PDB file of C-alpha atoms in Angstrom:
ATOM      1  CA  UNK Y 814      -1.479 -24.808  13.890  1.00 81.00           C
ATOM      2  CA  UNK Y 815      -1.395 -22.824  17.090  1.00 86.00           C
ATOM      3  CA  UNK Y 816      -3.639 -23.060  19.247  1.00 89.00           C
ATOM      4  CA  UNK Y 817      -4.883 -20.416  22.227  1.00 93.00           C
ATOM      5  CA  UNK Y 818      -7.110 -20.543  25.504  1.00 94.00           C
ATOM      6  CA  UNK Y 819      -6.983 -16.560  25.204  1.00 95.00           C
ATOM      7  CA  UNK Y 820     -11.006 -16.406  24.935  1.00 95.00           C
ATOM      8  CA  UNK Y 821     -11.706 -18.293  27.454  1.00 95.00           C
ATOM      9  CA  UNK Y 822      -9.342 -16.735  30.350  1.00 95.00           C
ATOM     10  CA  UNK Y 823     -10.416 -13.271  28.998  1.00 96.00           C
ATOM     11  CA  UNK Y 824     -13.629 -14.631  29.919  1.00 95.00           C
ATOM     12  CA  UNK Y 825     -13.378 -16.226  32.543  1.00 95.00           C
ATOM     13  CA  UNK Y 826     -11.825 -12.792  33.820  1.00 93.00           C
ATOM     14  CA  UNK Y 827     -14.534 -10.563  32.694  1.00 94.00           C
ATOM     15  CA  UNK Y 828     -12.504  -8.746  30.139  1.00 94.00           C
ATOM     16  CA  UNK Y 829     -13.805  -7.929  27.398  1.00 94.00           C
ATOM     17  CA  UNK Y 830     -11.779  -7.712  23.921  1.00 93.00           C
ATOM     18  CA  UNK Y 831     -11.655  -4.072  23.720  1.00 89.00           C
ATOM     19  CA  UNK Y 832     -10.098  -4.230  27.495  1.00 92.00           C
ATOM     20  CA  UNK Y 833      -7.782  -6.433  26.703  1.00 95.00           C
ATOM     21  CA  UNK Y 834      -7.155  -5.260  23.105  1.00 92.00           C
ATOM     22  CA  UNK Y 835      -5.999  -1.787  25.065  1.00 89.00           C
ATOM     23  CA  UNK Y 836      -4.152  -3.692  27.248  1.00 92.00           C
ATOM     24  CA  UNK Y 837      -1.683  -5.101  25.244  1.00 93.00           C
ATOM     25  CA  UNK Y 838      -1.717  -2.192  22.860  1.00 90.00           C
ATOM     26  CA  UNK Y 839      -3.742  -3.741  19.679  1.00 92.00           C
ATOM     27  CA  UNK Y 840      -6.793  -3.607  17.775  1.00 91.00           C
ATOM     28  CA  UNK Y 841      -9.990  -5.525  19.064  1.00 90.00           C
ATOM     29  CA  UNK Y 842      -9.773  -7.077  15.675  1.00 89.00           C
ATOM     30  CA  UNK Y 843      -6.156  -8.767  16.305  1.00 92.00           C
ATOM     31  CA  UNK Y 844      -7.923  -9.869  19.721  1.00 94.00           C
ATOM     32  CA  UNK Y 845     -10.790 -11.539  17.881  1.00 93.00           C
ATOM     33  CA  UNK Y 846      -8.158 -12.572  15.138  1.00 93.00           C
ATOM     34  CA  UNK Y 847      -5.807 -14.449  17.731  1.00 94.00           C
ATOM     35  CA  UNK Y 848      -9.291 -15.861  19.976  1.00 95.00           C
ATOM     36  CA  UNK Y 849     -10.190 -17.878  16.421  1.00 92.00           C
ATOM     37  CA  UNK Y 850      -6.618 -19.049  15.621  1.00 91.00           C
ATOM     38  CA  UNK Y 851      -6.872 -17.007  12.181  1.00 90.00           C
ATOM     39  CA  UNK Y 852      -3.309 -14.978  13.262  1.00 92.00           C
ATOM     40  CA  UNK Y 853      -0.317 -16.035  15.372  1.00 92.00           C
ATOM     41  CA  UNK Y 854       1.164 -13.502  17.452  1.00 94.00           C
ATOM     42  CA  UNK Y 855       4.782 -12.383  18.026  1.00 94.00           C
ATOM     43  CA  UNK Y 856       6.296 -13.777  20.678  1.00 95.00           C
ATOM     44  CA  UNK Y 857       6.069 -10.181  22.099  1.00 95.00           C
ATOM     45  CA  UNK Y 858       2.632  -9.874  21.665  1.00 96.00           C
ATOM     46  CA  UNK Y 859       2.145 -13.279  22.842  1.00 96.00           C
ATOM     47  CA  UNK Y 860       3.693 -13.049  26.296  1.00 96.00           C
ATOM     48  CA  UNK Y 861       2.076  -9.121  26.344  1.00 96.00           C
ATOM     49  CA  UNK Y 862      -1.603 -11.053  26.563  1.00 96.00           C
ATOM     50  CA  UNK Y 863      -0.313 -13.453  28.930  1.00 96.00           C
ATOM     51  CA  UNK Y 864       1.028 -10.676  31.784  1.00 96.00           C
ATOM     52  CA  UNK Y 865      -2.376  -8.975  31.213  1.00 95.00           C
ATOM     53  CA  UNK Y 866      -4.762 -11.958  31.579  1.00 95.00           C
ATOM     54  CA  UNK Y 867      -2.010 -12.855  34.734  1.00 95.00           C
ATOM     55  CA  UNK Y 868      -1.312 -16.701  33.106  1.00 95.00           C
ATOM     56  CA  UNK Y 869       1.920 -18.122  31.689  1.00 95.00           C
ATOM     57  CA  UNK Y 870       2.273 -17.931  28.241  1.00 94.00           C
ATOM     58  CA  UNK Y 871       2.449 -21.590  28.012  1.00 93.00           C
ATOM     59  CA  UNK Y 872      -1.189 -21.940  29.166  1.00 92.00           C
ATOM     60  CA  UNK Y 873      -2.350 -19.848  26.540  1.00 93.00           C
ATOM     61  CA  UNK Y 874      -0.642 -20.854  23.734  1.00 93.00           C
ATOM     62  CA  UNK Y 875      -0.023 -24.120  22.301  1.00 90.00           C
ATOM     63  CA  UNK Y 876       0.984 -26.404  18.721  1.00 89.00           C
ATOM     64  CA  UNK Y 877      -1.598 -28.899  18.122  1.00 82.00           C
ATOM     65  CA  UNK Y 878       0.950 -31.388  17.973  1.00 75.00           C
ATOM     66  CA  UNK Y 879       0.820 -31.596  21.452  1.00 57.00           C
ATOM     67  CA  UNK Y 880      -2.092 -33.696  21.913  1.00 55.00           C
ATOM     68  CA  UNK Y 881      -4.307 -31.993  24.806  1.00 52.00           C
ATOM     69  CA  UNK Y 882      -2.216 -28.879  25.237  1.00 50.00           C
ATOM     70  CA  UNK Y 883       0.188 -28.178  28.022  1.00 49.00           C
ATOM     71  CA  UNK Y 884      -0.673 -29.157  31.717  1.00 44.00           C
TER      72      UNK Y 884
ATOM     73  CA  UNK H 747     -10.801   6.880  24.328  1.00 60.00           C
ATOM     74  CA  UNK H 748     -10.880   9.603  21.540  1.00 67.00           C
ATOM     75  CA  UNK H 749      -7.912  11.315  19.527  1.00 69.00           C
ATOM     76  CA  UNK H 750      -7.125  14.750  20.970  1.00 75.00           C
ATOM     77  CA  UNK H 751      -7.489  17.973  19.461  1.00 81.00           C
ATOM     78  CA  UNK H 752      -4.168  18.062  17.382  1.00 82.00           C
ATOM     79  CA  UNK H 753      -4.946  15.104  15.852  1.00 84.00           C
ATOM     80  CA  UNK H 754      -8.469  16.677  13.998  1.00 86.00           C
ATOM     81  CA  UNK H 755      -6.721  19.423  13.583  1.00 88.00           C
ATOM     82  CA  UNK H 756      -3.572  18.322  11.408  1.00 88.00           C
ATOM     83  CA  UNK H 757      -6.037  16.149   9.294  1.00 89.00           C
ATOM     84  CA  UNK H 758      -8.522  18.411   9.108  1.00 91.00           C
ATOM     85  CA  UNK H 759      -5.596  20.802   7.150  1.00 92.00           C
ATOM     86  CA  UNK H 760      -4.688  17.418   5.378  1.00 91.00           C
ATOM     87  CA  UNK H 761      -8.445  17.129   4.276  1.00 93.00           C
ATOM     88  CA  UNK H 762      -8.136  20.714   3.184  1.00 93.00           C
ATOM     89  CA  UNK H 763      -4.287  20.510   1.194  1.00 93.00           C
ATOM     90  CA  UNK H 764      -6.158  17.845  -0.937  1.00 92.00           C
ATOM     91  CA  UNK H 765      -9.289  19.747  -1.963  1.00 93.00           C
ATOM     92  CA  UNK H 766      -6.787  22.504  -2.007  1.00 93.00           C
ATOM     93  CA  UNK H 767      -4.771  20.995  -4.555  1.00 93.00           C
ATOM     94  CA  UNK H 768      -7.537  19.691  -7.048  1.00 92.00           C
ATOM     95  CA  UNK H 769      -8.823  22.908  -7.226  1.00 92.00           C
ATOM     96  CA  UNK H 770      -5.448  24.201  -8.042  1.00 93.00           C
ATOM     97  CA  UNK H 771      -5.283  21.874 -10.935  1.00 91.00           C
ATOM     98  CA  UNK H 772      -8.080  23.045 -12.259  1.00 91.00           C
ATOM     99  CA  UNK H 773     -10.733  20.762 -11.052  1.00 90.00           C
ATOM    100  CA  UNK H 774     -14.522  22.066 -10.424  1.00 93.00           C
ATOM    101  CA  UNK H 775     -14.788  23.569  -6.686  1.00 92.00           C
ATOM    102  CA  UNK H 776     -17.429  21.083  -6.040  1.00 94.00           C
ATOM    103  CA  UNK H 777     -14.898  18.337  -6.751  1.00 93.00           C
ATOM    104  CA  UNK H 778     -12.414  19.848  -4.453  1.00 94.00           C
ATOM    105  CA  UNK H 779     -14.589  19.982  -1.651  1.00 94.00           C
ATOM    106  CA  UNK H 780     -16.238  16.609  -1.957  1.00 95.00           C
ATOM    107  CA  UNK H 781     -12.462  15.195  -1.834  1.00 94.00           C
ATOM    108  CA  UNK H 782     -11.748  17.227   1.263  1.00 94.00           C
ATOM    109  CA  UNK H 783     -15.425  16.299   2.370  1.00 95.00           C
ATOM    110  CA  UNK H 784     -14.721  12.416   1.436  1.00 94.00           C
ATOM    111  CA  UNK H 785     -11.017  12.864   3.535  1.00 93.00           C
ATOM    112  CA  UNK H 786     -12.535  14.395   6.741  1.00 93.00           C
ATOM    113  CA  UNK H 787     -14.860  11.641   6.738  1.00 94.00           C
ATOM    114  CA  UNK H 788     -12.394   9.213   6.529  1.00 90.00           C
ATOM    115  CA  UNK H 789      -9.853  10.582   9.246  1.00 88.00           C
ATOM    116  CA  UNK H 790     -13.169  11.184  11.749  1.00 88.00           C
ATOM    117  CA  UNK H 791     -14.413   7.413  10.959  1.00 87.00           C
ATOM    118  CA  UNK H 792     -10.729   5.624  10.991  1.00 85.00           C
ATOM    119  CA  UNK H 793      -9.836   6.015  14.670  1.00 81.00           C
ATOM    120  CA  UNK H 794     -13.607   4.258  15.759  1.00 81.00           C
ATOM    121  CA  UNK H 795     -12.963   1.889  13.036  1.00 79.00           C
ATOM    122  CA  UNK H 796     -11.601  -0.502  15.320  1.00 74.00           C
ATOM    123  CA  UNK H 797      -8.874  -0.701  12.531  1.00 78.00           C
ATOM    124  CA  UNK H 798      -5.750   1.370  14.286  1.00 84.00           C
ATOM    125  CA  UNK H 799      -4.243   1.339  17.903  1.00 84.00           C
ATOM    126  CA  UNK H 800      -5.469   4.878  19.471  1.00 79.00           C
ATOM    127  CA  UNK H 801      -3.136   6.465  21.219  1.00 79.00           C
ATOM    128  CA  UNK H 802      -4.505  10.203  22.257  1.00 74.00           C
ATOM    129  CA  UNK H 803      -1.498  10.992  24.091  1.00 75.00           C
ATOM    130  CA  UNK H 804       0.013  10.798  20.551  1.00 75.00           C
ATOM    131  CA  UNK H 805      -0.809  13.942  19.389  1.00 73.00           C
ATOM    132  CA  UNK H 806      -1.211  14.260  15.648  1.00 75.00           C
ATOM    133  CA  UNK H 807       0.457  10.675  15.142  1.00 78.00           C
ATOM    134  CA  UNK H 808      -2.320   9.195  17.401  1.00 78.00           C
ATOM    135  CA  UNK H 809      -3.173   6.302  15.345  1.00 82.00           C
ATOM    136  CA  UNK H 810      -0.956   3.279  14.578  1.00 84.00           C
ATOM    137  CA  UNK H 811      -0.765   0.097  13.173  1.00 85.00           C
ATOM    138  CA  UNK H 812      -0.564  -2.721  15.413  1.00 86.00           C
ATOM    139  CA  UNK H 813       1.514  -6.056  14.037  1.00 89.00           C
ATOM    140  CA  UNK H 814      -1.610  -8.253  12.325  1.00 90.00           C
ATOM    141  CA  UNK H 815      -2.112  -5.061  10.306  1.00 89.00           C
ATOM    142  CA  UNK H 816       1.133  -4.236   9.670  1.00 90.00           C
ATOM    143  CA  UNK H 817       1.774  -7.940   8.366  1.00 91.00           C
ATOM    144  CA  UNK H 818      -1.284  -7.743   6.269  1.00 91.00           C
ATOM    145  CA  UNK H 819       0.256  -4.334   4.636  1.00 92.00           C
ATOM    146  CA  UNK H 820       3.487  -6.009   4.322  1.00 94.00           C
ATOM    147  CA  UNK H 821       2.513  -9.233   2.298  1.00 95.00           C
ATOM    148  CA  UNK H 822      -0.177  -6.859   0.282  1.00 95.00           C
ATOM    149  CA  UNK H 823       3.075  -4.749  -0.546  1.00 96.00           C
ATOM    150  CA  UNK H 824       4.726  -7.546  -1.284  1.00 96.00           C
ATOM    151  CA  UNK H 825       2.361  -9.019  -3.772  1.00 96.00           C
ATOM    152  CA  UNK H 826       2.273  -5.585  -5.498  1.00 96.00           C
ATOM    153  CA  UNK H 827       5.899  -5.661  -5.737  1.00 96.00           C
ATOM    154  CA  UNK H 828       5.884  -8.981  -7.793  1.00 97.00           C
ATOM    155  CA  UNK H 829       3.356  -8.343  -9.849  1.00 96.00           C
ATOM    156  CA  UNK H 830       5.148  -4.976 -10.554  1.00 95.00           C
ATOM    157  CA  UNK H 831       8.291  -6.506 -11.100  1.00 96.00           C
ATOM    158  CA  UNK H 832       7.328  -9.902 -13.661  1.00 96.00           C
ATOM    159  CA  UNK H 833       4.964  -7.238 -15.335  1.00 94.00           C
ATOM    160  CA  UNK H 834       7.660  -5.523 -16.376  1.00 92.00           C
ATOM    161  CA  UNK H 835      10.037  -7.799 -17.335  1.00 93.00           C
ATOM    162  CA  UNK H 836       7.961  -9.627 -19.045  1.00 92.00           C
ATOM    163  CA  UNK H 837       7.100  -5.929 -20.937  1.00 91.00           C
ATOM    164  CA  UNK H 838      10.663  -5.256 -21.518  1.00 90.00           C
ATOM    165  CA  UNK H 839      11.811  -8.685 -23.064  1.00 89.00           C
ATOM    166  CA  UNK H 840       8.753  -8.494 -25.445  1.00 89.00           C
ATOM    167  CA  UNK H 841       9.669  -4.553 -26.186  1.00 87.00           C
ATOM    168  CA  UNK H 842      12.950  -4.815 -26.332  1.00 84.00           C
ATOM    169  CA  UNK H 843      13.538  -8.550 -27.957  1.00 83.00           C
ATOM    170  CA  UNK H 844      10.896  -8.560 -30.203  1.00 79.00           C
ATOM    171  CA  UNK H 845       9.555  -5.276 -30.692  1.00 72.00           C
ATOM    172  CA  UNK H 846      13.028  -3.702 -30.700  1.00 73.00           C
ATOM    173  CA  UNK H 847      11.825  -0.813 -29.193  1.00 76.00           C
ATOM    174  CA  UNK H 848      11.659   0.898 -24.930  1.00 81.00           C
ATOM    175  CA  UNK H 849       7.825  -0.355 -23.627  1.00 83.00           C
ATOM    176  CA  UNK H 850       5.368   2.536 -23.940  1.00 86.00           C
ATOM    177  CA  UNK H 851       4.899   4.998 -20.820  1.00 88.00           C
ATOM    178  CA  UNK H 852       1.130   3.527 -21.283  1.00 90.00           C
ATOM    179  CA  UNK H 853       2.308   0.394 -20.610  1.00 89.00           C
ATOM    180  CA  UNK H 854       4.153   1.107 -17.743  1.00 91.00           C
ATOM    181  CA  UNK H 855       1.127   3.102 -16.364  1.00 93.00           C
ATOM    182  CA  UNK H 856      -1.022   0.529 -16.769  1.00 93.00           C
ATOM    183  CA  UNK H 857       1.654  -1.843 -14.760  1.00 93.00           C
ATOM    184  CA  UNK H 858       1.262   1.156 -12.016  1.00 93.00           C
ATOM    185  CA  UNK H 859      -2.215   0.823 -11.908  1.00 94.00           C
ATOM    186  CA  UNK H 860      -2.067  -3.124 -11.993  1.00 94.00           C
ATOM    187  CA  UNK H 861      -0.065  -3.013  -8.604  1.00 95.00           C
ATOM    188  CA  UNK H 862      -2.305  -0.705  -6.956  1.00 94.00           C
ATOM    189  CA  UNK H 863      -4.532  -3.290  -7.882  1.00 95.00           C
ATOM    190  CA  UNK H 864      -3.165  -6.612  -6.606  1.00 96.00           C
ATOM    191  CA  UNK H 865      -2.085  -4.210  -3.084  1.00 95.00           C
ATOM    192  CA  UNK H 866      -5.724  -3.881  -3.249  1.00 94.00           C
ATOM    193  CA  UNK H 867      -6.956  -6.416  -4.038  1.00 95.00           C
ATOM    194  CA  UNK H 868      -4.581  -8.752  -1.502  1.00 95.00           C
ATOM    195  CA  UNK H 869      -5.690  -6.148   1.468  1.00 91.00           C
ATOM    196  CA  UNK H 870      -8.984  -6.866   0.864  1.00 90.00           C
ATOM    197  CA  UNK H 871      -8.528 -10.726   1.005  1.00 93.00           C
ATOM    198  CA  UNK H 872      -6.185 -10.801   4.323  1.00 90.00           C
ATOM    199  CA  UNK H 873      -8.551  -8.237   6.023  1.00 85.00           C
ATOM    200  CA  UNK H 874     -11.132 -11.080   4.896  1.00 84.00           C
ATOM    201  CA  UNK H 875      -9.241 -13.870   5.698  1.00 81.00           C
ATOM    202  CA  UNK H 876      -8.781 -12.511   9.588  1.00 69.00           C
TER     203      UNK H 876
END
């Protein structure tokens, strides 16, 4: 399963999903969608939310495998 | 951000060709407008729907999918498809094998419908599903 930190650096940015849904050129549903872990981006997409919330992709996105996510 | 002018102007004609063409084939007036009523409504409501990527500067292509939706449409397709397809080969060995005869054109409609069903159906449950 992937896991994301995507809500909470919107947050922590004061976006808010429409912002950020604009942004990166998607629906505020895929935002909400990709917050909960219910879709997995494309890598595209994935690195597209990254540049906008100004974080590497890495900190964002992570397996669960990988017990406490990337440092 | 709101769709620009060409945009409510191609679907309004849209809304219009289908009332149009009900008419034409002989529906009741009152039919034909309610369709082109029931069209408008959609295209107005769709781009605040939150469901497509607005792009104004698109003209009267403004709204898109993005790639959760498309992958939704895809694997709704794609269910249709099956169904289509085992429907009617399971239709055609039973016509043809045992019946000895082609499979009715009511049968195949009713596979038609079935797959606009299951498309249906399966949008419905990924839209659900997130």
């Amino acid at each position: 399963m992937l896991l994301t930190r995507v809500r909470e650096t919107r947050m922590k940015q004061g976006l808010t999903q429409e912002a950020l849904a604009t942004a990166v050129g998607v629906t505020r549903q895929t935002i909400i969608a990709i917050e909960k872990s219910k879709f997995i981006p494309s890598v595209k997409l994935a690195l597209q939310i990254a540049a906008a919330l100004h974080v590497p992709v890495h900190r964002l996105f992570w397996l669960d495998s990988a017990p406490g996510g990337t440092s | 951000m709101k769709p620009s002018f060409p945009y409510y102007l191609s679907r309004g004609l849209i809304a219009m060709g289908f009332g149009l063409m009900l008419i034409l084939l002989g529906a009741p007036w009152l039919v034909g407008f309610a369709v082109f009523a029931l069209a408008m409504a959609w295209f107005l409501w769709a781009p605040r729907s939150g469901l497509y990527v607005l792009r104004p500067q698109g003209g009267i292509a403004a709204l898109s999918r993005d790639e959760r939706l498309a992958s939704m449409t895809n694997k709704a397709a794609r269910n249709g498809f099956v169904v289509a397809v085992m429907a009617l080969a399971v239709c055609l060995t039973y016509f043809r094998v045992w019946g000895g005869d082609s499979v009715p054109t009511a049968i195949v409609a009713s596979i038609l419908v079935l797959t606009i069903l299951v498309y249906a159906i399966s949008q419905f449950v990924l839209r659900r599903a997130g």
